[in-house]
Coordinates of C-alpha atoms (C1' of nucleotides) in Angstrom, one line a residue:
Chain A
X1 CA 0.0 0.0 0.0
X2 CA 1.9 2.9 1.5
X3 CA 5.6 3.3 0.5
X4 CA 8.0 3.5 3.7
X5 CA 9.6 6.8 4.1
X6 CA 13.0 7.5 5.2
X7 CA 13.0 10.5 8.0
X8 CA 16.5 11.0 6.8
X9 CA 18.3 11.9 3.4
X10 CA 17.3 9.6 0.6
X11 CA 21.0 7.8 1.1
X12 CA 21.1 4.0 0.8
X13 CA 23.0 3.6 3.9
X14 CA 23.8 6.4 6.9
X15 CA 27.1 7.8 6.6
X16 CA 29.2 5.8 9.4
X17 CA 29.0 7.7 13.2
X18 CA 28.7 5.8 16.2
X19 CA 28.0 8.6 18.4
X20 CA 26.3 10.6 15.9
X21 CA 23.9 7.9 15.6
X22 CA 23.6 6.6 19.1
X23 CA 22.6 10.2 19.6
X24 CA 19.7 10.0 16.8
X25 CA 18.8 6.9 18.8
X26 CA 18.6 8.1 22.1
X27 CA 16.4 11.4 21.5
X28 CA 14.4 9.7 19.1
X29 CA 13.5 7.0 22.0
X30 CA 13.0 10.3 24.2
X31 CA 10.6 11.2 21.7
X32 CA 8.8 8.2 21.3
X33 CA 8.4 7.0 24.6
X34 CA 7.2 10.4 26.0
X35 CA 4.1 10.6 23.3
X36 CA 3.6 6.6 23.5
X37 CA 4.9 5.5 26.4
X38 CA 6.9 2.0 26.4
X39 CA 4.2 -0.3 25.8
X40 CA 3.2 1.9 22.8
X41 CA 5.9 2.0 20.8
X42 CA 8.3 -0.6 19.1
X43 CA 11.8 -0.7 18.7
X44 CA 11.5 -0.6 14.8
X45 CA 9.4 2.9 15.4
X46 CA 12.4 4.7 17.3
X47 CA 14.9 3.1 14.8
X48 CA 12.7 4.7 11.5
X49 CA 12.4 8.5 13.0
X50 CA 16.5 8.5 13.9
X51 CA 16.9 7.1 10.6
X52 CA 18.2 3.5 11.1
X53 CA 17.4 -0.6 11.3
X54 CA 16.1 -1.7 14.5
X55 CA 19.3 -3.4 14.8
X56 CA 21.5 -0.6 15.5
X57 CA 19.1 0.3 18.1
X58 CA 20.0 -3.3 19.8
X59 CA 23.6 -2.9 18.9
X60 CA 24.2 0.5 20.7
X61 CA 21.9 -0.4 24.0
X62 CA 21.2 -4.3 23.9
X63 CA 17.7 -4.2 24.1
X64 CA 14.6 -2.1 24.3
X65 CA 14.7 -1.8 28.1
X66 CA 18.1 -0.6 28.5
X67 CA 17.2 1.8 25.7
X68 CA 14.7 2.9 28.0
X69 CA 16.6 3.4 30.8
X70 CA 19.1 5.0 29.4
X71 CA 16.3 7.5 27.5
X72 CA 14.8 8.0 31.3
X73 CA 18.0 9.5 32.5
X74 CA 18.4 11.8 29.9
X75 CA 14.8 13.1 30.4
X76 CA 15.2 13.4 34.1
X77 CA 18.8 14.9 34.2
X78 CA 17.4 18.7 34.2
X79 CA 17.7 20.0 37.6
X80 CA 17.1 23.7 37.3
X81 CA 13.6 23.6 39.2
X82 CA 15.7 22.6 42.4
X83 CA 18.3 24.7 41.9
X84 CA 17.1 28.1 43.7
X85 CA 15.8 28.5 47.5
X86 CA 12.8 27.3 48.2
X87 CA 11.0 30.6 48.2
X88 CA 11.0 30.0 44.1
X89 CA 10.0 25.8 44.4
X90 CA 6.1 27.1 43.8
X91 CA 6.1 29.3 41.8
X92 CA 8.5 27.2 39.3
X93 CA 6.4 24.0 39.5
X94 CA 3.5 25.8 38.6
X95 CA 5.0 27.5 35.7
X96 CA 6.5 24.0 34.5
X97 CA 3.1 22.5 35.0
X98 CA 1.3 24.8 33.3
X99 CA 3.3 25.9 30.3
X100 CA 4.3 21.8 29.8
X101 CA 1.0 21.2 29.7
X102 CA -0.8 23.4 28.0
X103 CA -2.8 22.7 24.5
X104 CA 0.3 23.0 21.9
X105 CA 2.7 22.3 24.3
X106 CA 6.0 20.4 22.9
X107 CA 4.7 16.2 23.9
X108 CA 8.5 15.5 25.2
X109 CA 8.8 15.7 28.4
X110 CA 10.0 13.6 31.3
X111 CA 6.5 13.8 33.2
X112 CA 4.6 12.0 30.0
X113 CA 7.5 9.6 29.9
X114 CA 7.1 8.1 33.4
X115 CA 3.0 8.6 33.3
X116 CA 2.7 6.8 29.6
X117 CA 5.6 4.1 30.5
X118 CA 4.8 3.3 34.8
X119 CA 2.1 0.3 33.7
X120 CA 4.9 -1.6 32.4
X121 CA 6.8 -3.6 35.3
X122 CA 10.2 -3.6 34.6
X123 CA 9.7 0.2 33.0
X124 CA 8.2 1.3 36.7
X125 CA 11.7 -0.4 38.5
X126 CA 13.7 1.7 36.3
X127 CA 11.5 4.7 36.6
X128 CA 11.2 4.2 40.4
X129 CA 14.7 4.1 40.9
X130 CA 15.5 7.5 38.9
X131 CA 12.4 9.3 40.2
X132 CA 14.3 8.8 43.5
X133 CA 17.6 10.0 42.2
X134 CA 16.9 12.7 40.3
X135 CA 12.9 14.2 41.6
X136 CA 12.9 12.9 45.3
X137 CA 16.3 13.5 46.7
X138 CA 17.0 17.1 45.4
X139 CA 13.7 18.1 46.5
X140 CA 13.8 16.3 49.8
X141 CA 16.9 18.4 50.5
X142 CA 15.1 21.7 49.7
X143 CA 12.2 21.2 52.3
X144 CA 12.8 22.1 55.4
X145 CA 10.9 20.8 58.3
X146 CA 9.4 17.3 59.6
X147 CA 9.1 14.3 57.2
X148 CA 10.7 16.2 53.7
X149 CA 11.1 12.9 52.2
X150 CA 7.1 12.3 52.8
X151 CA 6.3 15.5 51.5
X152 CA 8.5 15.9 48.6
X153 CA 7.0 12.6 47.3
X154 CA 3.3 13.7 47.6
X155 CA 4.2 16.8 45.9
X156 CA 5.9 15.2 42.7
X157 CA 2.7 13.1 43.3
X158 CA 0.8 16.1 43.2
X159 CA 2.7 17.2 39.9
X160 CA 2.2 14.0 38.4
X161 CA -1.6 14.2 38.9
X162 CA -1.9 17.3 37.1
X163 CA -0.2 16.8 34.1
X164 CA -2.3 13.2 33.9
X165 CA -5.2 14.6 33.9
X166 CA -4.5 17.6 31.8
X167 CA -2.5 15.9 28.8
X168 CA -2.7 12.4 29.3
X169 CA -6.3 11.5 30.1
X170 CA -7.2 15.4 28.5
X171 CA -10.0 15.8 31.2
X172 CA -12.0 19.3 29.7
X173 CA -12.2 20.7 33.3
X174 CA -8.1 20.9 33.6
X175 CA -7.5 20.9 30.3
X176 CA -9.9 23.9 29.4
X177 CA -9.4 26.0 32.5
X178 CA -9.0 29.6 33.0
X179 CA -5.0 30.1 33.3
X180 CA -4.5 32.4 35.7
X181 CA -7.3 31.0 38.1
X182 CA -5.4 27.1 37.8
X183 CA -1.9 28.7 38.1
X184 CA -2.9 30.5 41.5
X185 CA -4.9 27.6 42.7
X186 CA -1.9 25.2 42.0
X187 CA 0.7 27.8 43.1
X188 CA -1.1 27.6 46.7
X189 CA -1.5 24.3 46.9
X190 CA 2.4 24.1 46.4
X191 CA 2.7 27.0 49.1
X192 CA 1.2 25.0 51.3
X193 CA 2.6 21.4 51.0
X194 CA 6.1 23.0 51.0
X195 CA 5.5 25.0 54.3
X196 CA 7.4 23.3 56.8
X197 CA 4.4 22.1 58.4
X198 CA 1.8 20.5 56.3
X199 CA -0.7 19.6 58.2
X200 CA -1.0 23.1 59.5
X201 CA -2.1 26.4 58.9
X202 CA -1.3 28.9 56.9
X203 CA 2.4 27.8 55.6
X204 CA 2.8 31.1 52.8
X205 CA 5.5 33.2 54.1
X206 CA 5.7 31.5 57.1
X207 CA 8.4 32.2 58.3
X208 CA 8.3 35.8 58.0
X209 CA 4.4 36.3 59.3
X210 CA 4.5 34.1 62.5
X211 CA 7.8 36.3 64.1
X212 CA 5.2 39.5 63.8
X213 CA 2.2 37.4 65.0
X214 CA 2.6 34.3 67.0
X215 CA -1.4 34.3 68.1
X216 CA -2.7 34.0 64.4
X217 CA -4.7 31.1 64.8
Chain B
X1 CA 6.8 -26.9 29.5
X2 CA 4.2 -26.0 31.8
X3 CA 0.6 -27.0 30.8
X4 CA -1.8 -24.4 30.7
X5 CA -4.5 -24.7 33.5
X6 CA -8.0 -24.7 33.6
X7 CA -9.3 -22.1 36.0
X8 CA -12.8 -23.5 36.3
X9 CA -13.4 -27.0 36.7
X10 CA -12.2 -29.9 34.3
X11 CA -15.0 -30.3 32.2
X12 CA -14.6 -30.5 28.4
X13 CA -16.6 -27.0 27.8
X14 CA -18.3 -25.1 29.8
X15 CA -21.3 -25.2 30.7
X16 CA -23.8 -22.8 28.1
X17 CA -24.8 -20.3 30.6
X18 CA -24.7 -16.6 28.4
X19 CA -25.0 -14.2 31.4
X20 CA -22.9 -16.2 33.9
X21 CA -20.3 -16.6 31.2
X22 CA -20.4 -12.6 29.9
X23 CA -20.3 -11.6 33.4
X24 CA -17.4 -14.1 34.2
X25 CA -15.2 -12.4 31.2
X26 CA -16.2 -9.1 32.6
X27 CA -15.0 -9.4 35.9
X28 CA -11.6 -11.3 34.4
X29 CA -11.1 -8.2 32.4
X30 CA -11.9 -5.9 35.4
X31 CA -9.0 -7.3 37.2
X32 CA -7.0 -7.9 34.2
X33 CA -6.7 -4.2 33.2
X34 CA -6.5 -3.0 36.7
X35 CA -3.3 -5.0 37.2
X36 CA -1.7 -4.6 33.6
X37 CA -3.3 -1.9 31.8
X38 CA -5.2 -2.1 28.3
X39 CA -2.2 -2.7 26.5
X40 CA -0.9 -4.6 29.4
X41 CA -3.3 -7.9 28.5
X42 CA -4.2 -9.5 25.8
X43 CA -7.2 -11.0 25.1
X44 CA -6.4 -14.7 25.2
X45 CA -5.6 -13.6 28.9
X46 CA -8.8 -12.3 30.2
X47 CA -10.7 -15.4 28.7
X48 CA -8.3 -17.7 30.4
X49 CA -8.7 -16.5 33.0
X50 CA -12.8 -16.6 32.8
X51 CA -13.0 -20.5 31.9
X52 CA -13.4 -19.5 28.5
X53 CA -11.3 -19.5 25.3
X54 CA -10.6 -15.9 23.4
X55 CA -13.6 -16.2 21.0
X56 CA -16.1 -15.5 23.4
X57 CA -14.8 -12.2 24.5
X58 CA -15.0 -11.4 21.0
X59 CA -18.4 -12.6 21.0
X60 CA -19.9 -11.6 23.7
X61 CA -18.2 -7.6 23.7
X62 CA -17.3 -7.3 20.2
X63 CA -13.8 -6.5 20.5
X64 CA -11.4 -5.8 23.5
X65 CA -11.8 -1.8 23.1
X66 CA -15.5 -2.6 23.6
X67 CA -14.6 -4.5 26.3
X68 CA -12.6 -2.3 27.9
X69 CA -15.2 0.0 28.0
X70 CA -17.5 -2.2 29.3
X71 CA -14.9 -3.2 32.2
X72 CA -14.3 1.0 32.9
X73 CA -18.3 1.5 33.3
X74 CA -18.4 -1.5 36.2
X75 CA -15.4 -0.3 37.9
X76 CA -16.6 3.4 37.7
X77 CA -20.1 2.6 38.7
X78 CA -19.3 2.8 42.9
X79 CA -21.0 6.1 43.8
X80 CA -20.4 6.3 48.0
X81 CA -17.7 8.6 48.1
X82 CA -20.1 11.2 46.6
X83 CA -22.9 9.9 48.5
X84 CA -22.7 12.3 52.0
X85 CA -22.2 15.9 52.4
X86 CA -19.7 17.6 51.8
X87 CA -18.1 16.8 55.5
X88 CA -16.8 13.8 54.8
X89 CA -15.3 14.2 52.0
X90 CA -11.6 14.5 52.7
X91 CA -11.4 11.8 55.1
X92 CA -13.7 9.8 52.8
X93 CA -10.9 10.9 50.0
X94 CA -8.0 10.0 52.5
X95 CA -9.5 6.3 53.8
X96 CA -10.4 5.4 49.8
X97 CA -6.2 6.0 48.9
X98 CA -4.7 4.7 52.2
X99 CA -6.8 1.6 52.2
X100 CA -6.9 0.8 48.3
X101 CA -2.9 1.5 48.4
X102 CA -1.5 0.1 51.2
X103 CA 0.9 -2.5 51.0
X104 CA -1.0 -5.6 50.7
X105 CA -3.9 -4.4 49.5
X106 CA -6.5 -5.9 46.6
X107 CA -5.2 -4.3 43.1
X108 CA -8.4 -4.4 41.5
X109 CA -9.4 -0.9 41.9
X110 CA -10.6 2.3 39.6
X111 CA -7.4 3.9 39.8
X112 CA -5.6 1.6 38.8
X113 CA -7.2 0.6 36.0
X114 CA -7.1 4.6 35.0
X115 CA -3.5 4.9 35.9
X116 CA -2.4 1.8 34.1
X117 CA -4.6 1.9 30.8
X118 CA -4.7 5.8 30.2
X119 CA -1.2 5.7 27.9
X120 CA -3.4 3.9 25.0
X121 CA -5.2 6.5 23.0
X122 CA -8.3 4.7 22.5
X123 CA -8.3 3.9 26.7
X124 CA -7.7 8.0 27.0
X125 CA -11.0 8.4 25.6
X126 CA -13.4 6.2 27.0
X127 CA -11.7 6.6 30.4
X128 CA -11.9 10.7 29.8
X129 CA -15.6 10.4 29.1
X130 CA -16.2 8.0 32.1
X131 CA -14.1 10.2 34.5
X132 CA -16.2 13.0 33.3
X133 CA -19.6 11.3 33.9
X134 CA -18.6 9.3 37.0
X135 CA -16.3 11.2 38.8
X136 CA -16.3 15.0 37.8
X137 CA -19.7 15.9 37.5
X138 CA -20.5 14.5 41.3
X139 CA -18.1 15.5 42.9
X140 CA -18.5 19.2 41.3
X141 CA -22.0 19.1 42.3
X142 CA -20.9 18.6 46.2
X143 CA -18.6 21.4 45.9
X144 CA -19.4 25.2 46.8
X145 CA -17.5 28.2 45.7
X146 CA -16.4 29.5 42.9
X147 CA -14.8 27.4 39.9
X148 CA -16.2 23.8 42.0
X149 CA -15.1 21.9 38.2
X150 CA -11.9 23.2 38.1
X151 CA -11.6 22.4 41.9
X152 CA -13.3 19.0 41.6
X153 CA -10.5 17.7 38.8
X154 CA -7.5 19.5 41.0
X155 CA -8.7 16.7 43.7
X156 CA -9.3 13.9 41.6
X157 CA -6.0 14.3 39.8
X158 CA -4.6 14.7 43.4
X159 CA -5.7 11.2 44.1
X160 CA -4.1 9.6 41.0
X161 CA -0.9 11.2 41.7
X162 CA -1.2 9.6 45.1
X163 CA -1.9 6.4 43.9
X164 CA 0.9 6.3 40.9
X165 CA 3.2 7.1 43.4
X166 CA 2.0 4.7 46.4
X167 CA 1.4 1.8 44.1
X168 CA 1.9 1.6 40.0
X169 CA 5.5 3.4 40.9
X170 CA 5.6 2.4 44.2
X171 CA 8.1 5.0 45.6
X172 CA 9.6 4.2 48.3
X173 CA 8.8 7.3 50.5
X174 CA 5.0 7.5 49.9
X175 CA 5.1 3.5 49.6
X176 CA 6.5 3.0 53.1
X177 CA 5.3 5.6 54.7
X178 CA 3.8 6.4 58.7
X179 CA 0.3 5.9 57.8
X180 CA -0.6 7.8 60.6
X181 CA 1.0 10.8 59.4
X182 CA 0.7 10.5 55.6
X183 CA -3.4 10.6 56.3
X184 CA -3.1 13.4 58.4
X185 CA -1.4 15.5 55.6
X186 CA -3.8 14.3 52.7
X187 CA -6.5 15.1 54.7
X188 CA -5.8 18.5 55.1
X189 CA -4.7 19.2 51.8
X190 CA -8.2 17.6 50.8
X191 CA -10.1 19.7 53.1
X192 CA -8.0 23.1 51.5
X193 CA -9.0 22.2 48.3
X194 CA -12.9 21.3 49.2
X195 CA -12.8 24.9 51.4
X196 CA -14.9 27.0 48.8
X197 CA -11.4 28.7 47.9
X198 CA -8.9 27.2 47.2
X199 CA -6.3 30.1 46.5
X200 CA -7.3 31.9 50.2
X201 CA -6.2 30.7 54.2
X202 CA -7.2 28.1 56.1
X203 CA -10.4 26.8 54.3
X204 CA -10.9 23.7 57.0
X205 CA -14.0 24.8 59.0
X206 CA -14.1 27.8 56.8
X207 CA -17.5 28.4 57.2
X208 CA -18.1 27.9 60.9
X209 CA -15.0 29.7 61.6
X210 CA -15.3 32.4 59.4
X211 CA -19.0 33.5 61.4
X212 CA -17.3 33.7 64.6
X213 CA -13.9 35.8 63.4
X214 CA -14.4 37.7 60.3
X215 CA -11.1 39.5 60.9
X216 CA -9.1 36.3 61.6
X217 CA -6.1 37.1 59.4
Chain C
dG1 C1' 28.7 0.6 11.1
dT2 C1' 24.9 -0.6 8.8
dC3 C1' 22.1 -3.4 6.3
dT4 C1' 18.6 -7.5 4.7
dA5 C1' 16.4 -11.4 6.1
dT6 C1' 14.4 -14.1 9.3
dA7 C1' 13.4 -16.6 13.6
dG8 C1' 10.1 -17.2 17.2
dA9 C1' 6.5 -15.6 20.0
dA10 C1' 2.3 -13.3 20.7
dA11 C1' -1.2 -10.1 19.5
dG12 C1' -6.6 -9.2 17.7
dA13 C1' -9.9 -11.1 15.2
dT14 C1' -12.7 -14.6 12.4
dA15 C1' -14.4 -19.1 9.9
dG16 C1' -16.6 -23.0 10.6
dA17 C1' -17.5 -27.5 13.3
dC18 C1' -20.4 -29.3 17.0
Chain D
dG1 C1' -22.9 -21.3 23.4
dT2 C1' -18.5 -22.8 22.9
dC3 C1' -14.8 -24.8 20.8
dT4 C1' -10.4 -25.7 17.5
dA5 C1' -7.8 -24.0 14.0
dT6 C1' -6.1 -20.4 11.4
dC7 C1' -5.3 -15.7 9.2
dT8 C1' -2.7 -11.6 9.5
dT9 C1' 0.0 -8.5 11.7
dT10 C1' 3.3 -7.0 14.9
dC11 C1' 6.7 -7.5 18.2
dT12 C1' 11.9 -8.2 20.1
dA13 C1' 16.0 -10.0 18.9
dT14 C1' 19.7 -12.2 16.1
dA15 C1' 22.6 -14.3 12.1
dG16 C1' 25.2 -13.1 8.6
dA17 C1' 26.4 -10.3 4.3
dC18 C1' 28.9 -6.1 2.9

DNA sequence: GTCTATAGAAAGATAGAC
DNA sequence: GTCTATCTTTCTATAGAC
């Protein structure tokens, strides 16, 4: 029926460059398994967008999980949103929330790629694993306060919720909602579960209001 | 190697029974997707597991999208969490993700079959639709305020990010966490976001509190 | 370093016997 | 109403040519 199409030149064969082409590999498996997730998509799929056989992909990473694995720490190796104080951690999850989420947003990020791949077993191990290395930890070490670890975990949770629901499953209400209304909801919320005390009251600026009023409550 | 098994008893067909066996199927798939995911299971699985051989499945739902769908509307059907006022709602919220996740619990539930089916596109839709109908709309209708949609899919995407993280991801840090104090955080971050607003202080009690000490911050 | 060709397993769906 | 057998497609992975 339909012809195959080369993404690449019309050569016969790509012009020999191992690292070249492991590159063209790896992003094109970022790519993939962001918008598919790793259940979705097939080793022959990532080989055709970098512009290769399915058998280099096996050659330069043994097999389609440790292509995986190795595509998961390239997605999750930005750190700049723990990078600051934690006066900027809600404001800057909100912003990546929102503007990686919204209608015509870019598909390739690393929160699709763990939402669209976690139903697969040995894809949640290796997602599990770098979640903790690269999302849990820094964050952890941000929080100040009782239990961080607990409450850097239900807010990645938190994050991970949100773009579900606003990308993933598409629900209207999310999806469709006012943008300035969701970012200060969400912005908050954030406030609030990075306050040093959770379960408590009034954790914006914390620090600063309760040395000019103790009796608040 | 290992000979397939029966799971019913060892007769040489089963016996014809056309609602026993489409209700058998749909309670095979029920738990097949919640523990795998749509693309997770095939259909030779689900029938297997119902006593049955794959044809019937065709048969009896037309195909395993149809299926599926069919599987989403019994697991989506359970209403009590919308059922009280507005009161119980965040430790209703709270009880339904620390019992449904804890460590050894039953992994047949409605979030999981969400969290683990929503990377197929065709899953996306019919569980979008079905979120909408069965989860959305009541739980909007129990909220006051302003924006109560909006509101109602912040907490329902709150709860999915919980339950990836507790159990299809299975951090370690939610995963293992105090029970005792993890509830205690969820609840109130529940009851903030039920509080008619969202983006304003100490929305627990909001409205009795509010009568007694209009000047409270 | 890259390819064609293919092995071997598993998927969704259907024809036709009983 | 239920089965066996089979069609067709797709998957991961590998052997071997150039």
């Amino acid at each position: 029926m339909i012809e195959k199409q080369r993404v690449s030149v019309d050569q016969p064969k790509r012009p020999r460059n191992a690292v070249a082409t492991r590159e063209a590999i790896l992003q094109s498996a970022l790519a993939a398994f962001s918008r598919h997730g790793y259940d979705g998509v097939g080793v022959r799929d990532i080989a055709q967008a970098a512009g290769v056989t399915a058998v280099l992909v096996n050659r330069y990473f043994g097999s389609k999980e440790e292509l995986f694995a190795a595509a998961v720490e390239v997605a999750f190796a930005d750190r700049s949103l723990f990078e600051g104080d934690s006066s900027m951690l809600a404001p800057g999850l909100t912003a990546v929330i929102m503007t990686r989420t919204e209608k015509d947003a870019e598909p390739i990020n690393p929160f699709f790629l763990l939402l669209r791949s976690a139903p697969n077993p040995r894809a949640a191990e290796i997602l599990r694993d770098s979640i903790a290395r690269h999302f849990e930890r820094p964050l952890t070490s941000l929080l100040r306060g009782p239990r961080a670890g607990e409450r850097a975990a239900i807010i990645l949770a938190v994050v991970m919720g949100l773009s579900l629901f606003r990308k993933v499953i598409g629900s209207k209400a999310l999806a469709d909602a006012n943008a300035a209304s969701l970012s200060g909801d969400l912005k908050t919320m954030f406030q609030r579960l990075i306050g040093s005390a959770a379960s408590r009251e009034s954790p914006v600026r914390r620090s600063h209001a309760e040395k000019r009023n103790q009796r608040r409550l």
